Coordinates of C-alpha atoms in Angstrom, one line a residue:
Chain F
X296 CA -13.1 41.9 66.5
X297 CA -15.3 45.0 66.7
X298 CA -15.8 47.8 64.3
X299 CA -15.8 51.1 66.1
X300 CA -17.2 54.3 64.8
X301 CA -14.2 56.5 65.1
X302 CA -15.9 59.8 65.7
X303 CA -18.7 60.8 68.0
X304 CA -21.9 60.7 66.2
X305 CA -24.5 63.3 67.0
X306 CA -27.1 62.1 69.5
X307 CA -29.9 62.4 67.0
X308 CA -28.3 59.8 64.7
X309 CA -26.9 57.5 67.3
X310 CA -29.8 55.1 67.3
X311 CA -29.2 54.1 63.8
X312 CA -25.5 53.3 64.1
X313 CA -24.2 50.7 66.5
X314 CA -21.2 48.5 67.0
X315 CA -21.4 45.2 65.2
X316 CA -20.0 41.8 66.1
X317 CA -17.7 39.7 64.0
X318 CA -18.9 37.7 61.1
X319 CA -15.5 35.9 60.9
X320 CA -16.8 32.5 61.8
X321 CA -18.7 32.4 58.6
X322 CA -16.0 34.1 56.6
X323 CA -13.9 31.1 55.5
X324 CA -17.0 29.4 54.3
X325 CA -18.1 32.6 52.5
X326 CA -14.7 32.8 50.8
X327 CA -15.0 29.5 49.0
X328 CA -18.7 30.0 48.2
X329 CA -18.3 33.5 46.9
X330 CA -15.4 32.5 44.5
X331 CA -17.8 30.1 42.9
X332 CA -20.6 32.5 43.1
X333 CA -18.6 35.2 41.4
X334 CA -17.4 32.9 38.6
X335 CA -21.0 32.1 37.6
X336 CA -21.5 35.9 37.6
X337 CA -25.2 36.5 38.3
X338 CA -26.0 39.7 36.5
X339 CA -29.2 40.9 38.2
X340 CA -29.5 42.5 41.5
X341 CA -32.0 40.0 42.8
X342 CA -29.6 37.1 42.3
X343 CA -26.7 39.1 43.7
X344 CA -28.5 39.6 47.0
X345 CA -28.8 35.9 47.5
X346 CA -25.2 34.9 46.9
X347 CA -22.5 34.7 49.6
X348 CA -21.0 38.1 50.3
X349 CA -17.6 38.9 48.8
X350 CA -14.7 38.4 51.3
X351 CA -13.6 41.6 52.9
X352 CA -10.7 42.6 55.1
X353 CA -12.7 44.2 57.9
X354 CA -10.0 45.5 60.2
X355 CA -8.5 49.0 60.2
X356 CA -8.8 51.8 57.8
X357 CA -8.9 51.5 54.0
X358 CA -7.1 54.8 53.7
X359 CA -3.4 55.6 54.4
X360 CA -2.8 55.8 58.2
X361 CA -2.5 58.3 59.7
X362 CA -4.5 60.3 57.1
X363 CA -2.6 63.4 56.0
X364 CA -3.7 65.9 53.5
X365 CA -2.5 65.7 49.9
X366 CA 0.7 67.5 48.9
X367 CA 0.0 70.8 47.2
X368 CA -3.4 71.4 48.9
X369 CA -4.0 74.2 51.4
X370 CA -2.1 72.9 54.4
X371 CA -4.0 75.0 57.0
X372 CA -6.0 73.3 59.8
X373 CA -9.5 74.5 60.7
X374 CA -9.8 72.7 64.0
X375 CA -12.3 75.3 65.4
X376 CA -14.9 74.7 62.7
X377 CA -17.4 71.9 61.9
X378 CA -16.4 69.0 59.7
X379 CA -18.8 66.4 58.3
X380 CA -17.8 64.2 61.3
X381 CA -17.7 66.8 64.0
X382 CA -20.8 69.0 63.8
X383 CA -20.4 70.6 67.2
X384 CA -17.3 72.7 66.7
X385 CA -18.4 75.9 65.0
X386 CA -19.4 78.4 67.7
X387 CA -22.9 79.7 67.4
X388 CA -23.4 83.3 66.3
X389 CA -23.4 86.0 68.9
X390 CA -25.7 89.0 69.3
X391 CA -26.3 91.6 66.7
X392 CA -23.5 94.3 67.1
X393 CA -24.9 97.7 67.9
X394 CA -23.3 100.4 65.9
X395 CA -24.9 103.7 65.0
X396 CA -22.5 105.0 62.3
X397 CA -19.8 103.0 60.5
X398 CA -16.6 105.0 59.8
X399 CA -14.3 103.4 57.4
X400 CA -12.1 103.9 54.4
X401 CA -14.1 103.1 51.2
X402 CA -10.9 102.8 49.2
X403 CA -9.4 100.2 51.6
X404 CA -12.8 98.5 51.7
X405 CA -12.9 98.2 47.9
X406 CA -9.4 96.6 48.0
X407 CA -10.5 94.1 50.6
X408 CA -13.8 93.3 48.8
X409 CA -12.0 92.7 45.5
X410 CA -9.0 90.8 46.8
X411 CA -9.0 87.1 46.7
X412 CA -6.3 86.8 49.3
X413 CA -8.5 86.1 52.3
X414 CA -11.8 84.3 51.9
X415 CA -12.1 84.6 48.1
X416 CA -13.4 88.1 47.9
X417 CA -17.0 89.5 47.5
X418 CA -16.8 89.3 43.7
X419 CA -16.9 85.5 43.8
X420 CA -20.6 85.8 44.5
X421 CA -21.7 89.4 44.1
X422 CA -21.7 91.9 41.2
X423 CA -20.4 95.1 42.8
X424 CA -20.9 98.0 40.3
X425 CA -19.0 99.0 37.3
X426 CA -15.7 99.0 39.1
X427 CA -15.7 95.2 39.3
X428 CA -12.2 94.2 38.2
X429 CA -12.9 90.7 37.2
X430 CA -15.6 88.2 36.1
X431 CA -18.0 88.5 39.0
X432 CA -20.3 85.7 40.2
X433 CA -24.1 85.6 40.4
X434 CA -24.4 83.3 43.5
X435 CA -25.7 86.1 45.7
X436 CA -27.6 89.4 45.1
X437 CA -26.1 92.2 42.9
X438 CA -24.8 94.8 45.3
X439 CA -24.3 97.5 42.7
X440 CA -27.0 99.7 44.3
X441 CA -26.7 98.6 47.9
X442 CA -25.6 102.1 48.9
X443 CA -28.9 103.5 47.7
X444 CA -31.1 100.7 49.2
X445 CA -31.8 102.5 52.5
X446 CA -30.0 100.0 54.7
X447 CA -28.7 101.2 58.0
X448 CA -25.0 101.1 58.8
X449 CA -25.7 98.6 61.6
X450 CA -27.5 96.2 59.2
X451 CA -24.7 96.4 56.6
X452 CA -22.1 95.9 59.3
X453 CA -23.7 92.9 60.8
X454 CA -24.5 91.4 57.4
X455 CA -20.8 91.4 56.5
X456 CA -19.6 90.6 60.1
X457 CA -22.0 87.7 60.7
X458 CA -25.2 87.5 58.7
X459 CA -26.5 84.6 60.8
X460 CA -27.8 87.1 63.3
X461 CA -30.5 87.9 60.7
X462 CA -30.8 84.6 59.0
X463 CA -29.4 81.5 60.7
X464 CA -29.4 79.5 57.3
X465 CA -27.7 82.2 55.3
X466 CA -25.2 81.2 52.7
X467 CA -23.1 84.4 53.5
X468 CA -20.0 83.4 55.4
X469 CA -19.5 85.1 58.8
X470 CA -16.6 87.2 57.5
X471 CA -16.0 88.9 60.8
X472 CA -17.1 86.3 63.4
X473 CA -14.9 83.6 61.6
X474 CA -11.9 85.8 61.6
X475 CA -11.4 86.7 57.9
X476 CA -11.6 90.4 58.6
X477 CA -11.3 92.5 61.7
X478 CA -14.1 94.8 62.8
X479 CA -12.2 97.8 61.4
X480 CA -11.9 96.0 58.0
X481 CA -15.6 95.2 58.0
X482 CA -16.1 98.9 58.6
X483 CA -14.0 99.7 55.6
X484 CA -16.0 97.2 53.5
X485 CA -19.3 98.8 54.7
X486 CA -17.9 102.3 53.8
X487 CA -17.2 100.9 50.3
X488 CA -20.7 99.4 50.0
X489 CA -22.3 102.7 50.8
X490 CA -20.6 104.2 47.7
X491 CA -22.3 101.7 45.4
X492 CA -25.3 103.5 43.9
X493 CA -25.4 102.9 40.2
X494 CA -26.3 99.7 38.3
X495 CA -23.4 97.7 36.9
X496 CA -22.4 97.9 33.3
X497 CA -20.5 95.1 31.7
X498 CA -17.9 95.2 29.0
X499 CA -19.2 92.0 27.3
X500 CA -21.5 89.0 27.8
X501 CA -18.7 87.1 29.4
X502 CA -18.3 89.6 32.1
X503 CA -22.1 89.6 32.9
X504 CA -23.0 86.6 35.0
X505 CA -26.6 86.9 33.8
X506 CA -25.6 86.6 30.1
X507 CA -22.5 84.3 30.5
X508 CA -23.1 81.1 28.7
X509 CA -23.5 77.9 30.7
X510 CA -20.6 75.6 30.1
X511 CA -21.2 72.3 28.4
X512 CA -19.0 69.4 28.9
X513 CA -18.9 67.6 25.6
X514 CA -15.4 66.4 25.2
X515 CA -14.8 62.8 24.2
X516 CA -14.2 61.5 27.7
X517 CA -13.1 58.0 26.7
X518 CA -10.6 59.2 24.1
X519 CA -7.1 59.0 25.6
X520 CA -6.0 61.8 23.3
X521 CA -8.6 64.0 25.0
X522 CA -8.7 62.5 28.5
X523 CA -5.5 61.2 29.9
X524 CA -7.5 59.2 32.5
X525 CA -8.9 57.1 29.7
X526 CA -5.7 55.2 29.3
X527 CA -5.9 54.2 33.0
X528 CA -8.7 51.8 31.9
X529 CA -6.0 49.6 30.2
X530 CA -3.6 50.1 33.1
X531 CA -6.3 49.0 35.6
X532 CA -7.2 46.0 33.4
X533 CA -3.5 45.0 33.3
X534 CA -3.2 45.3 37.0
X535 CA -6.3 43.1 37.5
X536 CA -4.5 40.4 35.5
X537 CA -1.1 40.7 37.3
X538 CA -0.3 38.2 40.1
X539 CA 0.3 40.1 43.4
X540 CA 0.6 39.5 47.1
X541 CA -0.2 35.8 47.5
X542 CA 0.6 35.0 43.8
X543 CA -3.0 35.3 42.6
X544 CA -4.6 38.1 40.6
X545 CA -8.1 39.4 40.3
X546 CA -8.7 37.3 37.2
X547 CA -7.7 34.2 39.1
X548 CA -11.3 34.3 40.4
X549 CA -13.0 36.8 38.1
X550 CA -12.0 35.1 34.8
X551 CA -14.5 37.1 32.8
X552 CA -14.3 40.4 34.7
X553 CA -15.8 42.4 31.9
X554 CA -19.1 40.4 32.1
X555 CA -19.0 39.9 35.8
X556 CA -18.6 43.6 36.6
X557 CA -20.7 45.0 33.9
X558 CA -23.1 47.2 35.8
X559 CA -21.5 46.6 39.2
X560 CA -20.3 50.1 39.7
X561 CA -23.7 51.5 39.0
X562 CA -24.9 49.7 42.1
X563 CA -22.2 51.1 44.3
X564 CA -21.9 52.4 47.0
X565 CA -24.0 50.0 49.0
X566 CA -24.8 49.4 52.7
X567 CA -22.3 46.8 54.1
X568 CA -23.5 45.2 57.3
X569 CA -20.1 43.7 58.1
X570 CA -18.6 47.1 58.2
X571 CA -21.7 48.8 59.5
X572 CA -21.3 51.6 56.9
X573 CA -21.7 52.4 53.3
X574 CA -19.1 50.8 51.1
X575 CA -17.9 52.5 47.9
X576 CA -16.0 51.0 45.0
X577 CA -12.6 52.2 46.1
X578 CA -12.9 51.0 49.7
X579 CA -14.2 47.7 48.3
X580 CA -11.2 47.4 46.1
X581 CA -8.9 47.7 49.2
X582 CA -10.8 45.5 51.5
X583 CA -11.6 42.7 49.0
X584 CA -8.1 42.6 47.5
X585 CA -6.5 42.6 51.0
X586 CA -8.7 39.6 52.0
X587 CA -8.3 37.6 48.8
X588 CA -4.9 38.7 47.3
X589 CA -3.0 39.9 50.4
X590 CA -2.2 43.2 48.6
X591 CA -2.3 46.7 50.1
X592 CA -4.2 48.7 47.5
X593 CA -5.2 51.6 49.8
X594 CA -7.7 54.2 48.8
X595 CA -6.1 57.1 46.9
X596 CA -3.1 54.9 45.8
X597 CA -2.4 54.8 42.1
X598 CA -3.3 51.1 42.0
X599 CA -6.6 51.7 43.7
X600 CA -7.6 54.6 41.4
X601 CA -6.6 52.6 38.3
X602 CA -8.7 49.7 39.3
X603 CA -11.6 52.0 40.2
X604 CA -11.3 53.6 36.7
X605 CA -11.3 50.1 35.1
X606 CA -14.2 48.8 37.2
X607 CA -16.3 51.9 36.6
X608 CA -15.5 51.8 32.9
X609 CA -17.1 48.3 32.7
X610 CA -20.4 50.0 33.6
X611 CA -20.2 52.8 31.0
X612 CA -23.5 53.6 29.4
X613 CA -25.5 51.9 32.1
X614 CA -28.0 53.6 34.4
X615 CA -27.1 54.3 38.0
X616 CA -29.3 52.1 40.2
X617 CA -28.0 52.1 43.8
X618 CA -30.0 50.1 46.2
X619 CA -31.4 52.2 49.0
X620 CA -34.3 49.9 49.9
X621 CA -33.1 48.3 53.1
X622 CA -33.8 50.0 56.5
X623 CA -30.1 50.5 57.0
X624 CA -29.5 52.0 53.5
X625 CA -32.5 54.2 54.1
X626 CA -31.0 55.4 57.3
X627 CA -27.7 56.0 55.6
X628 CA -29.5 58.1 52.9
X629 CA -31.2 60.1 55.5
X630 CA -27.9 60.7 57.3
X631 CA -26.4 61.7 54.0
X632 CA -29.1 64.2 53.4
X633 CA -28.5 65.7 56.8
X634 CA -24.8 66.0 56.0
X635 CA -25.5 68.0 52.9
X636 CA -27.4 70.5 55.0
X637 CA -24.6 70.8 57.6
X638 CA -22.6 74.0 57.7
X639 CA -18.9 73.2 57.8
X640 CA -15.6 75.0 57.8
X641 CA -14.5 78.5 58.4
X642 CA -16.6 79.7 55.4
X643 CA -19.6 78.0 57.0
X644 CA -21.0 76.4 53.8
X645 CA -23.2 73.4 53.5
X646 CA -23.4 71.3 50.3
X647 CA -26.9 72.6 49.7
X648 CA -25.6 76.2 49.7
X649 CA -23.9 75.8 46.4
X650 CA -25.5 72.7 44.8
X651 CA -29.3 73.2 45.2
X652 CA -31.4 75.5 43.0
X653 CA -32.9 77.2 46.1
X654 CA -29.4 78.5 46.8
X655 CA -26.4 78.7 44.5
X656 CA -26.8 75.9 42.0
X657 CA -27.0 76.9 38.3
X658 CA -25.3 80.1 39.1
X659 CA -21.8 81.5 38.8
X660 CA -19.2 81.4 41.6
X661 CA -16.9 83.9 39.9
X662 CA -16.1 82.0 36.6
X663 CA -17.2 78.6 37.9
X664 CA -20.6 77.2 37.1
X665 CA -22.2 75.5 40.2
X666 CA -23.9 72.3 39.3
X667 CA -26.8 70.5 41.1
X668 CA -26.5 67.3 43.0
X669 CA -28.1 65.4 40.1
X670 CA -25.4 65.2 37.4
X671 CA -22.5 65.2 39.8
X672 CA -22.1 61.5 40.5
X673 CA -22.3 60.0 37.0
X674 CA -18.7 60.8 35.9
X675 CA -16.3 59.6 38.6
X676 CA -13.4 58.8 38.7
X677 CA -12.7 61.9 36.7
X678 CA -9.7 63.7 35.2
X679 CA -9.4 67.2 36.7
X680 CA -7.8 69.6 34.2
X681 CA -7.5 72.3 36.9
X682 CA -5.1 70.3 39.0
X683 CA -1.6 71.1 37.8
X684 CA -0.8 68.7 34.9
X685 CA -4.0 66.9 35.7
X686 CA -5.0 64.2 38.2
X687 CA -7.5 61.4 38.3
X688 CA -9.8 61.7 41.2
X689 CA -12.4 59.4 42.7
X690 CA -15.5 60.8 44.2
X691 CA -14.1 60.7 47.7
X692 CA -11.2 62.9 46.8
X693 CA -13.7 65.3 45.3
X694 CA -15.6 65.4 48.6
X695 CA -12.3 66.1 50.4
X696 CA -11.6 68.9 47.9
X697 CA -15.0 70.5 48.6
X698 CA -14.2 70.4 52.4
X699 CA -10.8 72.1 52.0
X700 CA -12.4 74.7 49.6
X701 CA -14.8 75.7 52.3
X702 CA -11.9 75.6 54.8
X703 CA -13.0 72.6 56.7
X704 CA -10.7 69.7 57.7
X705 CA -11.4 66.9 55.3
X706 CA -12.1 63.3 56.5
X707 CA -10.1 60.2 55.5
X708 CA -11.6 58.9 52.2
X709 CA -13.1 55.9 53.9
X710 CA -15.0 57.9 56.5
X711 CA -18.5 56.6 57.2
X712 CA -19.8 60.1 56.6
X713 CA -18.5 60.1 53.1
X714 CA -20.2 56.7 52.6
X715 CA -23.6 58.2 53.7
X716 CA -23.0 61.2 51.5
X717 CA -22.0 59.2 48.5
X718 CA -25.1 56.9 48.8
X719 CA -27.4 59.9 49.2
X720 CA -26.0 61.8 46.2
X721 CA -25.8 58.7 44.1
X722 CA -29.5 58.0 44.8
X723 CA -30.2 61.5 43.5
X724 CA -28.4 60.5 40.3
X725 CA -30.5 57.4 39.8
X726 CA -31.1 56.7 36.2
X727 CA -28.3 58.8 34.8
X728 CA -25.9 56.9 32.6
X729 CA -22.4 56.4 33.9
X730 CA -19.4 57.6 31.8
X731 CA -16.1 57.0 33.5
X732 CA -13.4 58.0 33.6
X733 CA -14.7 61.5 32.6
X734 CA -13.1 64.9 32.4
X735 CA -13.9 68.0 34.3
X736 CA -12.2 71.3 35.1
Chain N
X1354 CA 3.6 51.6 35.5
X1355 CA 7.1 52.2 34.0
X1356 CA 6.8 49.1 31.8
X1357 CA 3.4 49.8 30.3
X1358 CA 4.8 51.8 27.4
X1359 CA 2.4 52.0 24.6
X1360 CA 2.3 54.3 21.6
X1361 CA -1.0 55.6 20.2
X1362 CA -1.5 57.1 16.8
X1363 CA -4.5 59.0 15.4
X1364 CA -4.9 60.1 11.8
X1365 CA -7.9 61.6 10.0
X1366 CA -10.3 59.4 8.2
X1367 CA -10.6 59.2 4.4
X1368 CA -7.8 61.6 3.4
X1369 CA -7.5 62.8 -0.2
X1370 CA -4.5 63.6 -2.3
X1371 CA -3.0 67.0 -1.3
X1372 CA -4.7 67.1 2.1
X1373 CA -2.8 68.4 5.1
X1374 CA -3.3 65.9 7.8
X1375 CA -2.9 66.4 11.5
X1376 CA -1.2 63.4 12.9
X1377 CA -1.6 62.9 16.7
X1378 CA 0.7 60.8 18.7
X1379 CA 0.7 59.8 22.4
X1380 CA 3.1 57.5 24.2
X1381 CA 2.5 56.2 27.6
X1382 CA 5.8 56.8 29.4
X1383 CA 6.8 58.0 32.9
X1384 CA 9.3 60.6 31.6
X1385 CA 11.2 60.5 34.9
X1386 CA 13.1 63.8 34.9
X1387 CA 16.1 62.8 36.9
X1388 CA 15.4 65.7 39.2
X1389 CA 13.3 63.9 41.8
X1390 CA 14.4 62.1 44.9
X1391 CA 12.8 59.0 46.4
X1392 CA 11.7 58.8 50.1
X1393 CA 15.3 57.8 51.0
X1394 CA 16.7 60.9 49.4
X1395 CA 18.3 59.1 46.5
X1396 CA 18.0 60.6 43.1
X1397 CA 15.6 58.7 40.9
X1398 CA 17.6 58.2 37.6
X1399 CA 16.4 60.0 34.6
X1400 CA 14.4 58.0 32.2
X1401 CA 12.7 59.9 29.4
X1402 CA 11.9 59.5 25.7
X1403 CA 14.7 61.7 24.4
X1404 CA 13.9 61.7 20.7
X1405 CA 11.1 61.1 18.3
X1406 CA 11.2 60.7 14.5
X1407 CA 8.6 60.0 11.9
X1408 CA 9.0 59.1 8.3
X1409 CA 6.4 58.8 5.5
X1410 CA 7.4 56.2 2.9
X1411 CA 11.0 56.5 4.2
X1412 CA 11.2 60.3 4.0
X1413 CA 11.5 62.2 7.3
X1414 CA 8.4 64.3 8.0
X1415 CA 8.8 65.1 11.7
X1416 CA 11.5 64.7 14.3
X1417 CA 12.1 66.2 17.7
X1418 CA 14.4 66.1 20.7
X1419 CA 12.7 65.8 24.0
X1420 CA 14.0 67.2 27.2
X1421 CA 13.3 66.4 30.9
X1422 CA 10.7 69.1 31.3
X1423 CA 8.3 67.3 28.9
X1424 CA 5.4 65.8 30.8
X1425 CA 4.7 62.1 31.3
X1426 CA 2.9 60.5 28.4
X1427 CA 4.0 63.1 25.9
X1428 CA 1.4 64.0 23.3
X1429 CA 2.9 65.4 20.1
X1430 CA 1.0 66.3 17.0
X1431 CA 2.2 67.6 13.6
X1432 CA 0.9 68.2 10.1
X1433 CA 1.8 66.2 7.0
X1434 CA 0.8 67.0 3.4
X1435 CA 0.0 63.7 1.7
X1436 CA 0.5 63.4 -2.1
X1437 CA 0.5 59.5 -2.2
X1438 CA -0.7 56.6 -0.2
X1439 CA 1.9 55.1 2.1
X1440 CA 3.0 54.3 5.6
X1441 CA 3.9 56.6 8.4
X1442 CA 6.7 55.0 10.6
X1443 CA 7.1 56.4 14.1
X1444 CA 10.0 55.9 16.4
X1445 CA 10.6 56.9 20.0
X1446 CA 14.0 56.6 21.7
X1447 CA 14.2 55.8 25.4
X1448 CA 17.1 56.8 27.7
X1449 CA 17.5 53.1 28.6
X1450 CA 18.3 52.3 24.9
X1451 CA 14.8 50.9 24.0
X1452 CA 13.3 52.0 20.8
X1453 CA 9.5 51.9 20.4
X1454 CA 8.0 51.9 17.0
X1455 CA 4.6 52.1 15.4
X1456 CA 3.3 52.2 11.8
X1457 CA 0.2 53.7 10.4
X1458 CA -0.9 53.1 6.8
X1459 CA -2.6 56.0 4.9
X1460 CA -4.7 55.2 1.9
X1461 CA -5.8 58.1 -0.3
X1462 CA -9.3 58.1 -1.6

């Protein structure tokens, strides 16, 4: 058997990722050995490294096949734009468009700028004068006086149409070049910008993104009356004790799961040589249970998420301590960092655009506070109150959500790119205490 | 997880005579509305908690009729004025005829 990387990997990274042979010859031996090893439950990392590796089902995907987007999510496809796996799709910017005078309808421009119907609207990131009709964001410069800033029509036009002609790393989406607005509509928006000449006034502190109070998440995350995901701890524990597939259950081997897995989730994800990729908790659940219990607990199934909640909860209060010391893990972390700097989707955002302080982090995206990388990986799986009646999401689903929000096709949850990303982000959360399941908007 | 039905009760600590207490209840239940269809197109039969009743020392203090639009794991809270120590007795009725019960003692300071 051979594990194949399913997507072309950019040439620069190819050297670090190769196909691996089979370890199956040793697997049956490992199986017996690891059962014993897990029963004695070594608690420290040093001991864990010397024991036989846990049996894993190595074939195929750990996600539903073929992968299809979740019901209720934006169903559009963005096949012409980069994803975290295909970083060669987005067309490079063209030349600066020469335009002496922009003629447009400022009233229509204002409607376009304030409407959320097409990319989210300018107010998500910019304050735009006193006429702002809703809580504006502070992600990007206040444009309330842009009409008096002495900018040429050509500069304004190109900045809205495709700001990459001035700054290749800009966080400003290429509104015209990526098809959100026609050239005529960009002209209307520019005509509106030229009318903005007075500083904004706000009706209250809530409306002013400079004065709006930073939200604090202080709910009792582990109280099932507060967090509906908290009761999944017990559901997951019950599932672990229930005979499945071949008649065995998790506790057949892991008699004292609470002790054996205390701290385990804080060490995940980890580099897995047999899969030649970074393995997270949820993919581990599928591959290990498939190999040992003959059960199909695919990633994103209710059973998988319940077990993930349970296993994470056994590490609550412990510090995150992922192991990124091996050369392979270091390479994965480096790839993960590159992924965070990769512009994806129709909106052309990279992770760093919103989640580093040099860019949008600790600022407002309309009414939403953008957090930094550190602090994002200590609370998954998490209950998302913003999703209908609420849903429990593991971190991979959160990655997928980010992709769809920037209008990029998401990857299957077991994609090696998400593994690299998770390991890199988790390494930035080193030392933070895990609380899972948690609760977030 | 249709069989993992578990009621939870939360009452305030150290109540005193005459206090108005907020009693919180949560029951893990699928609350299948009877409106959904499975992948074969067959209607999934309705199975909800259709009624809840609470007594304090045998006297009714809260009751409600629940309908299919109520979410899974219904969370209901209500207020009770306590004049004496006693026992709150909770009862949820399931469409399938099951009755789930729970009790909570309240001791006044």
